[in-house]
Short mmCIF file of C-alpha atoms in Angstrom, two decimals:
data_model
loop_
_atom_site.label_atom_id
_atom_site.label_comp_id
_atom_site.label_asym_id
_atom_site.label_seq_id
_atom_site.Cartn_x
_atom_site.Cartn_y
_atom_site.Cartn_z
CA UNK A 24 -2.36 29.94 -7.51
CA UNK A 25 -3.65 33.16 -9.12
CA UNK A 26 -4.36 35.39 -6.88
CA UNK A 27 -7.71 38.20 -7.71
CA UNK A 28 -6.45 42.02 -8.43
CA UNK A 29 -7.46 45.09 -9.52
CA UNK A 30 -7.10 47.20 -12.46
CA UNK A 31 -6.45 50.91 -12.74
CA UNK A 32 -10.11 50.34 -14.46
CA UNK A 33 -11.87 48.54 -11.82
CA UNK A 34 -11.76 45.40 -13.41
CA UNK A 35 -10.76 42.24 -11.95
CA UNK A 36 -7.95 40.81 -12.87
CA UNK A 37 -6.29 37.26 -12.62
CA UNK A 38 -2.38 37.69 -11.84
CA UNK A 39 0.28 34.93 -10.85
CA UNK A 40 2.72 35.18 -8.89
CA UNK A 41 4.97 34.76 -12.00
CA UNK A 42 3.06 37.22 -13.72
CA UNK A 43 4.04 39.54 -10.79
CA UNK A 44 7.72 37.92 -11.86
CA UNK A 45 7.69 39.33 -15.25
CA UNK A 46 6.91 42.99 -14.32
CA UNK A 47 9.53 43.09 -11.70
CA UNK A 48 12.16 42.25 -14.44
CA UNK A 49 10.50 44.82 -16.36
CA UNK A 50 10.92 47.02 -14.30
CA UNK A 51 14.82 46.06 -13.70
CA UNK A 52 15.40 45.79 -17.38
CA UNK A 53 13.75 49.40 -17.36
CA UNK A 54 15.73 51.18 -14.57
CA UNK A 55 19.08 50.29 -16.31
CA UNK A 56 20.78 52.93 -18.27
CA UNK A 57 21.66 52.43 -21.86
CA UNK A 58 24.66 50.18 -21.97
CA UNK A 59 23.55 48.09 -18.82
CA UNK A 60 20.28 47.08 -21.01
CA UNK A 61 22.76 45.87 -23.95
CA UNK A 62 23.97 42.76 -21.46
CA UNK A 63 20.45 42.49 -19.70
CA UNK A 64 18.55 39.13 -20.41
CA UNK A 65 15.72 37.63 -18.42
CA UNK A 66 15.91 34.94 -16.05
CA UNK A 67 14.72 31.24 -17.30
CA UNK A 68 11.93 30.95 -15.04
CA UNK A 69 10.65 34.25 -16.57
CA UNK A 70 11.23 33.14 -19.67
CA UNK A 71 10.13 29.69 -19.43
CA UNK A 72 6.86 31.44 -17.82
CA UNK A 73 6.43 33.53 -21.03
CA UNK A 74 5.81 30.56 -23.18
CA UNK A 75 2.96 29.71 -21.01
CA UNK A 76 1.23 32.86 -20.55
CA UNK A 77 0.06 34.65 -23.54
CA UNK A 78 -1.16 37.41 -21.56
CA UNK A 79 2.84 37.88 -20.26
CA UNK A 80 4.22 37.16 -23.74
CA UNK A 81 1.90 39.90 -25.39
CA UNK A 82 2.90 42.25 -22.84
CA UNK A 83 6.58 41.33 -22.68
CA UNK A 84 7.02 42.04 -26.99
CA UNK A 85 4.75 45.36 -26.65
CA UNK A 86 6.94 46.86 -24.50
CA UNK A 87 10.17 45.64 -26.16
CA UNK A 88 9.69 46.16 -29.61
CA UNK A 89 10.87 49.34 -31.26
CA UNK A 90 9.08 52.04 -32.02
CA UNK A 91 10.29 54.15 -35.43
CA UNK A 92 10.72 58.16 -33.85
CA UNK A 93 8.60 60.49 -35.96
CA UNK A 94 10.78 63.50 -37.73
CA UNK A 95 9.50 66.49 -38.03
CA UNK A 96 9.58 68.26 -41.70
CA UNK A 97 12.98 69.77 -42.38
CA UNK A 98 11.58 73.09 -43.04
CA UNK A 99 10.24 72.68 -39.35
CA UNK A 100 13.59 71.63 -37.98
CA UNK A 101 15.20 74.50 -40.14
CA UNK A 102 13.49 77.03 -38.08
CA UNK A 103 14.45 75.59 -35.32
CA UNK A 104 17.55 75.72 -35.95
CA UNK A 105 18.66 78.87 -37.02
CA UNK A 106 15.92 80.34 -34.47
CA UNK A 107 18.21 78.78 -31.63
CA UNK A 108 21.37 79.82 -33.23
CA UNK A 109 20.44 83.64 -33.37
CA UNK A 110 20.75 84.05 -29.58
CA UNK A 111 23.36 81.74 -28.78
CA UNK A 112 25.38 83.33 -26.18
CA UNK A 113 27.40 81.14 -23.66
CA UNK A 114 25.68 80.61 -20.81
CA UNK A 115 26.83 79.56 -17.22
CA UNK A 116 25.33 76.58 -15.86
CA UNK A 117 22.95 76.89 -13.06
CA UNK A 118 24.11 76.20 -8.70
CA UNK A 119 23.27 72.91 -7.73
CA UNK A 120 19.93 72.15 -6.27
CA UNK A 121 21.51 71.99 -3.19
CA UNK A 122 23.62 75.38 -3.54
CA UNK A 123 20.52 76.84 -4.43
CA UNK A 124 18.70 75.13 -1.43
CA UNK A 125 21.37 76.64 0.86
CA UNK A 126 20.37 80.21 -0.53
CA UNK A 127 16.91 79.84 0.14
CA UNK A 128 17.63 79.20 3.73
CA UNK A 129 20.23 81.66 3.83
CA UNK A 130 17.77 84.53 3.06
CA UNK A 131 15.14 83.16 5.11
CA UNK A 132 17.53 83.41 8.03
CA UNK A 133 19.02 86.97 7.38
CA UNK A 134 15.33 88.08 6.78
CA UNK A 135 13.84 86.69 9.69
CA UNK A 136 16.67 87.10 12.73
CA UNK A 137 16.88 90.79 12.07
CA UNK A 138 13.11 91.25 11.92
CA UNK A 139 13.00 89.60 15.21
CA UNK A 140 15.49 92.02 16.38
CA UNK A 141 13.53 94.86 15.70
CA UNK A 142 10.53 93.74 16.60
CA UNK A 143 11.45 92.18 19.73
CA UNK A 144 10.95 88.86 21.66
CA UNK A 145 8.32 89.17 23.28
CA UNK A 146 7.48 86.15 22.07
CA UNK A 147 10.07 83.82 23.17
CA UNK A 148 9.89 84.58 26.78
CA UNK A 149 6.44 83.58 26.74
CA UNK A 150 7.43 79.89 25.53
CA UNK A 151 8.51 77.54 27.78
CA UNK A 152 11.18 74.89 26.76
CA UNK A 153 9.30 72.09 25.14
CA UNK A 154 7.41 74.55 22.97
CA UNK A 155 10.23 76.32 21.86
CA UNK A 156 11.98 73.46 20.99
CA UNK A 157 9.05 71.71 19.57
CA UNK A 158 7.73 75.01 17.29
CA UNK A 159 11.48 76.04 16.01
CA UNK A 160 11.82 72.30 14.99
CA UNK A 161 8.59 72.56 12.54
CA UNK A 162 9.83 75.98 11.79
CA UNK A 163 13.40 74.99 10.65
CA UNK A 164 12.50 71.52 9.08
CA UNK A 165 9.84 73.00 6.83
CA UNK A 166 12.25 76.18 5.66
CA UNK A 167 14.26 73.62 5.07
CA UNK A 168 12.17 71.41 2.96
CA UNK A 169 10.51 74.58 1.35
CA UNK A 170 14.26 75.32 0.57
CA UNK A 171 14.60 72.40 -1.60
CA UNK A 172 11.61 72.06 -3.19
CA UNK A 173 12.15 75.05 -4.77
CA UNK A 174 15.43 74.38 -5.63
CA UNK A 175 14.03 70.91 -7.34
CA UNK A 176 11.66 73.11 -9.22
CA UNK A 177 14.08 75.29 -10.18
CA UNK A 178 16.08 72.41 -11.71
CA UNK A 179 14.21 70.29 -15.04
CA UNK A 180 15.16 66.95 -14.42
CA UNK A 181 16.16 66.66 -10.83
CA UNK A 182 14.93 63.83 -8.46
CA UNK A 183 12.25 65.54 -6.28
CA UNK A 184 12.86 63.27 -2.99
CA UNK A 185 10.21 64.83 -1.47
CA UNK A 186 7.21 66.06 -4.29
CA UNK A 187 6.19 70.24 -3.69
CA UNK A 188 2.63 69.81 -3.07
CA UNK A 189 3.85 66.75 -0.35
CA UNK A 190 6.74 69.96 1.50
CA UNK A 191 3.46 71.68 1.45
CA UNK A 192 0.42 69.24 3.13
CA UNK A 193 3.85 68.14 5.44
CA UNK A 194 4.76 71.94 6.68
CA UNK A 195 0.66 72.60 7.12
CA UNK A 196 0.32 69.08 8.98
CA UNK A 197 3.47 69.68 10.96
CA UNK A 198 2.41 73.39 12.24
CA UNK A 199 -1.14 72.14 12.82
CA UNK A 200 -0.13 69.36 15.06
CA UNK A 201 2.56 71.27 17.15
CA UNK A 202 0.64 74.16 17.44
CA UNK A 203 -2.88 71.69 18.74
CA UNK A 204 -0.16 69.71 21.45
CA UNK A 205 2.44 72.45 22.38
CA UNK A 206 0.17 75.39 23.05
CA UNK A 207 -2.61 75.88 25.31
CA UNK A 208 -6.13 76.40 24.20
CA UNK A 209 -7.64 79.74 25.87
CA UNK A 210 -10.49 81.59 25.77
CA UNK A 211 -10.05 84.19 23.21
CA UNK A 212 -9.68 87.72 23.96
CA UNK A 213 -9.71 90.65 21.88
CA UNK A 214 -9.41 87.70 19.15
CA UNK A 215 -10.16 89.63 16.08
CA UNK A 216 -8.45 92.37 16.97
CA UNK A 217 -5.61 90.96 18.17
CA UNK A 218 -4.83 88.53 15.48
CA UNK A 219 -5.55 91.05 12.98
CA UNK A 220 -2.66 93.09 13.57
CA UNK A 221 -0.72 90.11 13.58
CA UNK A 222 -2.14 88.56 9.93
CA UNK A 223 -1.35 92.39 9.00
CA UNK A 224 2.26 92.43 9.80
CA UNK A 225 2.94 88.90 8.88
CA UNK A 226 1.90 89.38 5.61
CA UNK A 227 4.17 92.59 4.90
CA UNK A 228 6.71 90.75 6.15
CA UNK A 229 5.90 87.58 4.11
CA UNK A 230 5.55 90.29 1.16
CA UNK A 231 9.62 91.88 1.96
CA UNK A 232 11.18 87.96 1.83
CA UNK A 233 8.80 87.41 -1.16
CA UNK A 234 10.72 89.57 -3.09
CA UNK A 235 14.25 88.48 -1.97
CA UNK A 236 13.13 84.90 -2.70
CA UNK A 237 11.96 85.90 -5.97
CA UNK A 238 15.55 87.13 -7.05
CA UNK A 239 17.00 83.79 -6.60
CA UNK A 240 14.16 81.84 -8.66
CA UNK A 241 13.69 84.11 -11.38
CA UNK A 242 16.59 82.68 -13.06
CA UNK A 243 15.42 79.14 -13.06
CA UNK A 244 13.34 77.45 -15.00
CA UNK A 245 9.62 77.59 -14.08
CA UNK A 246 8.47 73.74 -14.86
CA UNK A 247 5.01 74.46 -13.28
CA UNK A 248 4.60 78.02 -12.17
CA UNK A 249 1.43 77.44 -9.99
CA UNK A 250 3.63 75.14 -7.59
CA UNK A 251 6.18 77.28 -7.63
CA UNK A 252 4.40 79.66 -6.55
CA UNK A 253 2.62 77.94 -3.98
CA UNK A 254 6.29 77.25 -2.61
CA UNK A 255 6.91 80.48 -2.80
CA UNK A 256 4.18 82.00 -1.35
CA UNK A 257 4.53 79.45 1.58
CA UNK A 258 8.23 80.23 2.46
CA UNK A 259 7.94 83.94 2.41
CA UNK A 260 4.49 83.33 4.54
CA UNK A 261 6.76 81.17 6.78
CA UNK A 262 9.11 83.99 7.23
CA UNK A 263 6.44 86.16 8.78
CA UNK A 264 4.96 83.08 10.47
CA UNK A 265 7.84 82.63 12.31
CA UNK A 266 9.19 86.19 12.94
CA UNK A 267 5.43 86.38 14.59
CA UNK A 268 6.46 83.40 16.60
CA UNK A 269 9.63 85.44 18.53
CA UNK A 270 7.47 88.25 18.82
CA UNK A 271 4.26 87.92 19.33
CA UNK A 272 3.09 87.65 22.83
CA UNK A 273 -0.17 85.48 22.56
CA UNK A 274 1.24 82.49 22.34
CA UNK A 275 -2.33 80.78 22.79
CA UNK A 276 -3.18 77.64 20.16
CA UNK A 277 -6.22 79.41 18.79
CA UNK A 278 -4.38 82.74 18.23
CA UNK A 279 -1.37 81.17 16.77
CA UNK A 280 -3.69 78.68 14.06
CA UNK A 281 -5.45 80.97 12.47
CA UNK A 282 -3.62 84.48 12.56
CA UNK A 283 -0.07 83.21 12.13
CA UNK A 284 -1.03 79.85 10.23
CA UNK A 285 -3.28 82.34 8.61
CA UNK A 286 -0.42 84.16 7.14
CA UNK A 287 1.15 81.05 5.52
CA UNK A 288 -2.25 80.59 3.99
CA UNK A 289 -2.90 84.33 2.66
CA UNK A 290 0.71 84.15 1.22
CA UNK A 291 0.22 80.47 -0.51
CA UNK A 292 -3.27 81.77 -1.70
CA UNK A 293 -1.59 85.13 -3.45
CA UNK A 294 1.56 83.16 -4.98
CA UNK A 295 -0.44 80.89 -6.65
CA UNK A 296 -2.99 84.26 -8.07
CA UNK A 297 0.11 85.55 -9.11
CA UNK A 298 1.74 83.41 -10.61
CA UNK A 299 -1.35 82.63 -12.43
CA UNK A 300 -1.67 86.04 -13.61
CA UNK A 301 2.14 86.28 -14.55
CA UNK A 302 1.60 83.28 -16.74
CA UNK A 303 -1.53 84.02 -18.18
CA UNK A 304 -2.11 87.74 -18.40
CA UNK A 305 1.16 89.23 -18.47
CA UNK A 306 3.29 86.67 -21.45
CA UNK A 307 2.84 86.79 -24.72
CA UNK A 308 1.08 83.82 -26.15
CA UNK A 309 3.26 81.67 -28.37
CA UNK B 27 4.17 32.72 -31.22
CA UNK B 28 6.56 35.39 -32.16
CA UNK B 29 9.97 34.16 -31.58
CA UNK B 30 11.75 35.65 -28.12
CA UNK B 31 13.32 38.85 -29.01
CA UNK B 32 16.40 39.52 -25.93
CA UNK B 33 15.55 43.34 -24.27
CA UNK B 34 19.70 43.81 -25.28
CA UNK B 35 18.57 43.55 -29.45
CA UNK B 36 15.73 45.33 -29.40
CA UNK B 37 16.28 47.98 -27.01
CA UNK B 38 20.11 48.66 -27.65
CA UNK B 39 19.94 51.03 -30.59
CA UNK B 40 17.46 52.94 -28.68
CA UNK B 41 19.03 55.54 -27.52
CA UNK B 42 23.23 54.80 -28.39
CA UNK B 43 23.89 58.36 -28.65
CA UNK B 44 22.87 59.33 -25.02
CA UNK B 45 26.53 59.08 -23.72
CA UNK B 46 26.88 61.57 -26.05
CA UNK B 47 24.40 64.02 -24.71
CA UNK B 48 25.93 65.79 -21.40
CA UNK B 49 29.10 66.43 -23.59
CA UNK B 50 26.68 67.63 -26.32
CA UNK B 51 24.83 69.92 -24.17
CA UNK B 52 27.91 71.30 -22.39
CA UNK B 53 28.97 72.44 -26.24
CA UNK B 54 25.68 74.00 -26.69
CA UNK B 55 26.32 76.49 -23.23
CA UNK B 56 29.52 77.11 -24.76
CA UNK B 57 27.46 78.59 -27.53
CA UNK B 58 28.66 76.11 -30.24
CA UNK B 59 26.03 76.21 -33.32
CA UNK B 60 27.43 72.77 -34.23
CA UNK B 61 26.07 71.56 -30.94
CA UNK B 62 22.69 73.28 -31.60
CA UNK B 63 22.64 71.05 -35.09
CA UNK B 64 23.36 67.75 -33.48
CA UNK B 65 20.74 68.34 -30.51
CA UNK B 66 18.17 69.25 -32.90
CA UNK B 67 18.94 66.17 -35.47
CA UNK B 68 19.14 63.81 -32.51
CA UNK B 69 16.35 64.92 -29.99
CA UNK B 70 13.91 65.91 -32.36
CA UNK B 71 12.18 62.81 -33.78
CA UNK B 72 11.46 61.58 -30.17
CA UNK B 73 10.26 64.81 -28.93
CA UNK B 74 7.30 65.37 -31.79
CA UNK B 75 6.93 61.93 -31.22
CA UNK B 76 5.95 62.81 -27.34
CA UNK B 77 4.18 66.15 -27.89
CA UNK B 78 2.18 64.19 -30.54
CA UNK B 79 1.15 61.20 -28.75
CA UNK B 80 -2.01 62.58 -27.11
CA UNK B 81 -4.38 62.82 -29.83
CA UNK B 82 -3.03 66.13 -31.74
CA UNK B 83 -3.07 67.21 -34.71
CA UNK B 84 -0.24 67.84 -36.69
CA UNK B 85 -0.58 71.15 -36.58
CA UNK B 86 -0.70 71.33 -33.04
CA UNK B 87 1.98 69.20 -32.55
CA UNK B 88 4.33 71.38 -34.69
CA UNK B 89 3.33 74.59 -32.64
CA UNK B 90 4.12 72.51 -29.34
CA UNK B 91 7.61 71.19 -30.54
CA UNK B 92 8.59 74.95 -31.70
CA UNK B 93 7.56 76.20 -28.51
CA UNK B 94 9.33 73.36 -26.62
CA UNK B 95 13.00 73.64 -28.03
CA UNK B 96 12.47 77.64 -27.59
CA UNK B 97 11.83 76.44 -23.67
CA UNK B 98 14.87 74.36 -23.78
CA UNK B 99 16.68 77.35 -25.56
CA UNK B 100 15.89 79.95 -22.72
CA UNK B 101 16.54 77.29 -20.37
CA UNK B 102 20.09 75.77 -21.24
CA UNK B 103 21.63 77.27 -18.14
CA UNK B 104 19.98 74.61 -15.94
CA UNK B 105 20.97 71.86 -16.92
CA UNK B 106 24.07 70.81 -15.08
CA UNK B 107 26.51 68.37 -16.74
CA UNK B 108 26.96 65.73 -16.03
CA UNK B 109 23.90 65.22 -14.94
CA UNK B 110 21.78 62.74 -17.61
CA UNK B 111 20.20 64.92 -20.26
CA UNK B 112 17.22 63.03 -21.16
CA UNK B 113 15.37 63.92 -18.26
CA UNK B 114 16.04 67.26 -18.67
CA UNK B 115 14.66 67.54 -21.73
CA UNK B 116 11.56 65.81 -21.22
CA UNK B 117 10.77 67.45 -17.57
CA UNK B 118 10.46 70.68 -20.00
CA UNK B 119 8.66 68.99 -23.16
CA UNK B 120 6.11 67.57 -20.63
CA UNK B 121 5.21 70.68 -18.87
CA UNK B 122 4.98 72.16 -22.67
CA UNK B 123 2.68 69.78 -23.53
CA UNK B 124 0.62 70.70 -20.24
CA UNK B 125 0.71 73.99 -20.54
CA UNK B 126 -0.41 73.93 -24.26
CA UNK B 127 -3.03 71.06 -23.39
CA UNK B 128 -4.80 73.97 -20.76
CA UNK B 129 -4.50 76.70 -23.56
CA UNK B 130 -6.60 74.18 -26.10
CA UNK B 131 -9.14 73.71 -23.32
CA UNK B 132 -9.33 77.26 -22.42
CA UNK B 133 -9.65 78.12 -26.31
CA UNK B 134 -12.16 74.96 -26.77
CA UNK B 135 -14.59 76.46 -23.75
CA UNK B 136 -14.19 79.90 -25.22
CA UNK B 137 -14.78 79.43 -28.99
CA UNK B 138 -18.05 77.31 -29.67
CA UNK B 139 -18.26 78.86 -33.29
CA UNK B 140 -15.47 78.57 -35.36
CA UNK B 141 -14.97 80.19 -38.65
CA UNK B 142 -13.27 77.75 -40.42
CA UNK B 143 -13.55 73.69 -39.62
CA UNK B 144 -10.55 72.98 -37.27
CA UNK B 145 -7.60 70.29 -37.89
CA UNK B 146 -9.57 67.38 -37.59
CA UNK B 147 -7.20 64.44 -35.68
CA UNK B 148 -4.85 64.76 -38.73
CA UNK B 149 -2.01 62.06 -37.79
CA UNK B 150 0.61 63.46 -36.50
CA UNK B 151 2.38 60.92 -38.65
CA UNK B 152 1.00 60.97 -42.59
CA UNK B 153 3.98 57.74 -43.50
CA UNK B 154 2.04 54.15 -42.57
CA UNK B 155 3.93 53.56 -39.69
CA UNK B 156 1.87 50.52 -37.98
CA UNK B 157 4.17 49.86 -34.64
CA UNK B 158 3.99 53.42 -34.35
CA UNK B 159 -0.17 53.56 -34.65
CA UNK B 160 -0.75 50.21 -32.86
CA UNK B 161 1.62 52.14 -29.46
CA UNK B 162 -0.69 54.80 -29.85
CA UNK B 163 -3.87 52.79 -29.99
CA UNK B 164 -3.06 50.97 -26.88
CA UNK B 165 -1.79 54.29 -25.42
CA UNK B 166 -5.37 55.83 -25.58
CA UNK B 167 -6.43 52.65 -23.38
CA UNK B 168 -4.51 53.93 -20.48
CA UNK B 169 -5.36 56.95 -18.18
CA UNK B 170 -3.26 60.55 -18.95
CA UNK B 171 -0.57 59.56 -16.47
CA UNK B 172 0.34 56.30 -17.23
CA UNK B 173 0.60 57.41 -20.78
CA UNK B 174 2.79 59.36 -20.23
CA UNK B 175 5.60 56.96 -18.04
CA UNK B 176 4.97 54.21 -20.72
CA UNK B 177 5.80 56.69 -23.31
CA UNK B 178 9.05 57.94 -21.65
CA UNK B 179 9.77 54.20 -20.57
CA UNK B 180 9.42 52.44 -24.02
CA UNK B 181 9.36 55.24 -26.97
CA UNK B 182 13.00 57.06 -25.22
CA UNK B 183 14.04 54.04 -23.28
CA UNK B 184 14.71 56.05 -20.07
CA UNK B 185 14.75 54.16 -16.71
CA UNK B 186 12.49 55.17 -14.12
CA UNK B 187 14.75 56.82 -11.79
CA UNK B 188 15.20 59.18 -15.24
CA UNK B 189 11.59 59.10 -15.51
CA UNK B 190 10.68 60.15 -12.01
CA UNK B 191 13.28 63.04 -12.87
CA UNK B 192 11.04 63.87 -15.93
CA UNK B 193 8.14 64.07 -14.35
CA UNK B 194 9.16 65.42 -11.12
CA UNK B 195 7.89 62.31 -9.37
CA UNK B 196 9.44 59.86 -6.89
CA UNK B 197 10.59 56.45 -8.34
CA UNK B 198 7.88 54.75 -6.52
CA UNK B 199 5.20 56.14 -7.82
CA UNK B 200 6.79 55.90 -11.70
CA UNK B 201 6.80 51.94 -11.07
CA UNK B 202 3.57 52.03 -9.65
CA UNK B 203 2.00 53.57 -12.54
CA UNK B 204 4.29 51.10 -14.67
CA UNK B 205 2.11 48.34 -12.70
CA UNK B 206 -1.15 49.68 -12.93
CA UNK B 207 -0.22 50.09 -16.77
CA UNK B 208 0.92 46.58 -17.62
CA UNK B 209 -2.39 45.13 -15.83
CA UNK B 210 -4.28 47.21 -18.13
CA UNK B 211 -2.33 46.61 -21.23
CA UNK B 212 -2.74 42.92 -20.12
CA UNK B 213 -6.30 42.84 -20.44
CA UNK B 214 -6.34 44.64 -23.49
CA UNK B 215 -4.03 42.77 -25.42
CA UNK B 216 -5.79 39.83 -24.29
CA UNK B 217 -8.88 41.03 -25.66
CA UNK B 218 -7.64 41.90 -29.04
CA UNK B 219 -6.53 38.60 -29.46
CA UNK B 220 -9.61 37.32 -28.90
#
């Protein structure tokens, strides 16, 4: 009947299926809000299972007994107070993380199509159907995603459906693997050269849309500032990435890895630096 | 045996004010210094509670809970009502506990001499509060991160979608940790009784 598990120590532990029983109401009793809990009860069979297993029972009244909250001195709370009161100005509540999403992509396209313009599309003539189809696709999806994971960050308490460092491994994995199938591998030419001037104008580009992106998520709230500037870095990378893309006309696997994946990189690489230093150098210590 | 206690008596004065908190916070954009007062009286105990929970000193603990409603100050203008508050809050108190749990370690690695003896694991609460020390006790059993969704799950009584929101997590990955917790606590509590 008991079934052999593991612990988050290692150690083996002996679990029943009724056991398993027990957390699952837990865990209903614990996604309920407030007044949902004040009609929730447990099932018989739990119950009737908690008066067998001590193990259960233990568990079952540490988790449900009250704790008493711990106030801090008034003085304390007094400072907090009037600290908060003497800059008290209204304030205007924040877009929606999907407003905020929206703006994200918004720049990102009015940065990149007139780049592309400019620069010409050289690019795009060298693609042939499936490729283009298949490179915009990882192109779009992880703006997109980029898009709102920065606009989750931006937001304390929102539900992160997909977490930033996940938008992150996905949009690398997603590049790397359309990139490997779509595009042929050739023998490089002119390789360092080449690529080069490529990384190089990439990465002013990625530098331009940095700063546009930066207006928009200055005013929200910084939870972690190296991810969000990882996100960051990667979405204004992506910018020159994929204004490359349209223009660039080596459109061989090797070339388009590591000069224009390479720009994604660099970018990632200096948001996170920078952000470090913002947060560490630059602000006053508390 | 202790006698069955129902999840509705124990856990329904937990947290009766939170209807109260969107409409509370929505005052408090306005700019309302009444609002300010409430928040503060009604958020604060569980808040020192959660930036003290790791093994701080008092001291510490007092610096971090300053800090944190001078976050949630600068920060008001994100939270959208109606959106549930709690999470909110404690998606900001968490990342000020991280931020001032890297600052300690930075100072710790910098300053091996110290002038005078530091604040030596002063409780954050002085009053005997046993529930209080016996949660933290079993607490320190349990890695960082499942500390820290027990916490939020039992001490505030959030749920774990609200948790997941806290912690900028997914809801899977809250329970999971929830798991891996009670198999721990299991073994521990069985052990004590022995």
């Amino acid at each position: 009947m008991r079934a052999p598990t593991q612990s988050g120590a290692g150690m083996p532990v002996t679990m029943s299926d009724e056991c398993r029983q027990i957390d699952m109401e837990l865990d209903g009793a614990l996604s309920q809000n407030a007044s949902a809990r004040l009609t929730w009860k447990m099932s018989e069979k739990a119950l009737s299972h908690l008066t067998r297993c001590e193990r259960c029972r233990l568990l079952y009244h540490w988790l449900l007994d009250g704790v008493v909250p711990t106030q801090p001195t008034p003085a304390l709370a007094e400072a907090v107070r009037t600290r908060m009161k003497q800059s008290l100005a209204p304030v205007t509540p924040q877009s929606s993380p999907r407003v905020l999403a929206a703006q994200f992509l918004l720049v990102f396209l009015l940065f990149s199509a007139p780049m592309v313009g400019i620069m010409g599309t050289a690019g795009l003539h060298e693609m042939n159907l499936t490729q283009l189809f298949g490179i915009v696709t990882v192109l779009v999806c992880g703006a997109a995603l980029l898009s709102f994971s920065l606009a989750w960050q931006m937001s304390p308490g929102s539900l992160h459906r997909v977490p930033p460092r996940i938008a992150v491994i996905a949009l690398a994995a997603g590049f790397l693997a359309a990139t490997a199938v779509l595009f042929p591998w050739q023998e490089p030419r002119s390789f360092l050269e080449r690529g080069w001037s490529c990384l190089k104008a990439g990465l002013l580009m990625a530098a331009a849309s940095a700063l546009l992106f930066w207006v928009l998520v200055r005013r929200g709230h910084t939870l972690a500032s190296g991810m969000m500037g990882a996100s960051l870095g990667a979405i204004a990378g992506l910018v020159g990435a994929s204004v490359l893309q349209f223009t660039c006309n080596r459109q061989d696997a090797m070339h388009l890895l590591v000069w224009h994946g390479g720009v994604v990189i660099v970018s990632l690489i200096l948001g996170v630096a920078i952000s470090w230093g913002v947060n560490n150098l630059l602000r006053p210590r508390p | 045996m202790r006698e069955e206690v129902p999840f509705s008596q124990t856990h329904a004065s937990a947290r009766p004010w939170e209807a109260e908190l969107p409409a509370l916070m929505v005052r408090y954009q306005h700019g309302d210094p009444e609002a300010v007062d409430e928040l503060v009286r009604k958020l604060s105990g569980m808040l020192m509670q959660f930036l003290g929970a790791f093994g701080l000193s008092r001291a510490d603990a007092e610096d971090l809970f300053q800090e944190c409603w001078i976050r949630i100050h600068n920060s008001r203008h994100t939270y959208r009502p109606p959106e549930p508050a709690l999470p909110w809050i404690f998606a900001i108190a968490r990342h000020t506990r991280l931020d001032g749990y890297r600052r300690r370690r930075r100072r710790e690695n910098r300053e091996v001499l110290v002038a005078n003896p530091p604040d030596l694991a002063a409780p954050v609460n002085d009053a005997p509060q046993p529930d209080l020390t016996e949660f933290r006790r079993m607490l320190e059993s349990l890695p960082e991160s499942q500390q820290e969704v027990i916490f939020m799950l039992k001490v505030t009584g959030m749920s774990l979608e609200e948790v997941a929101r806290a912690t900028s997590s997914t809801v899977g990955a809250i329970k999971q940790k929830a798991h891996r917790a009670y198999e721990k606590l299991r073994l521990v509590l069985e052990g004590e009784r022995k």
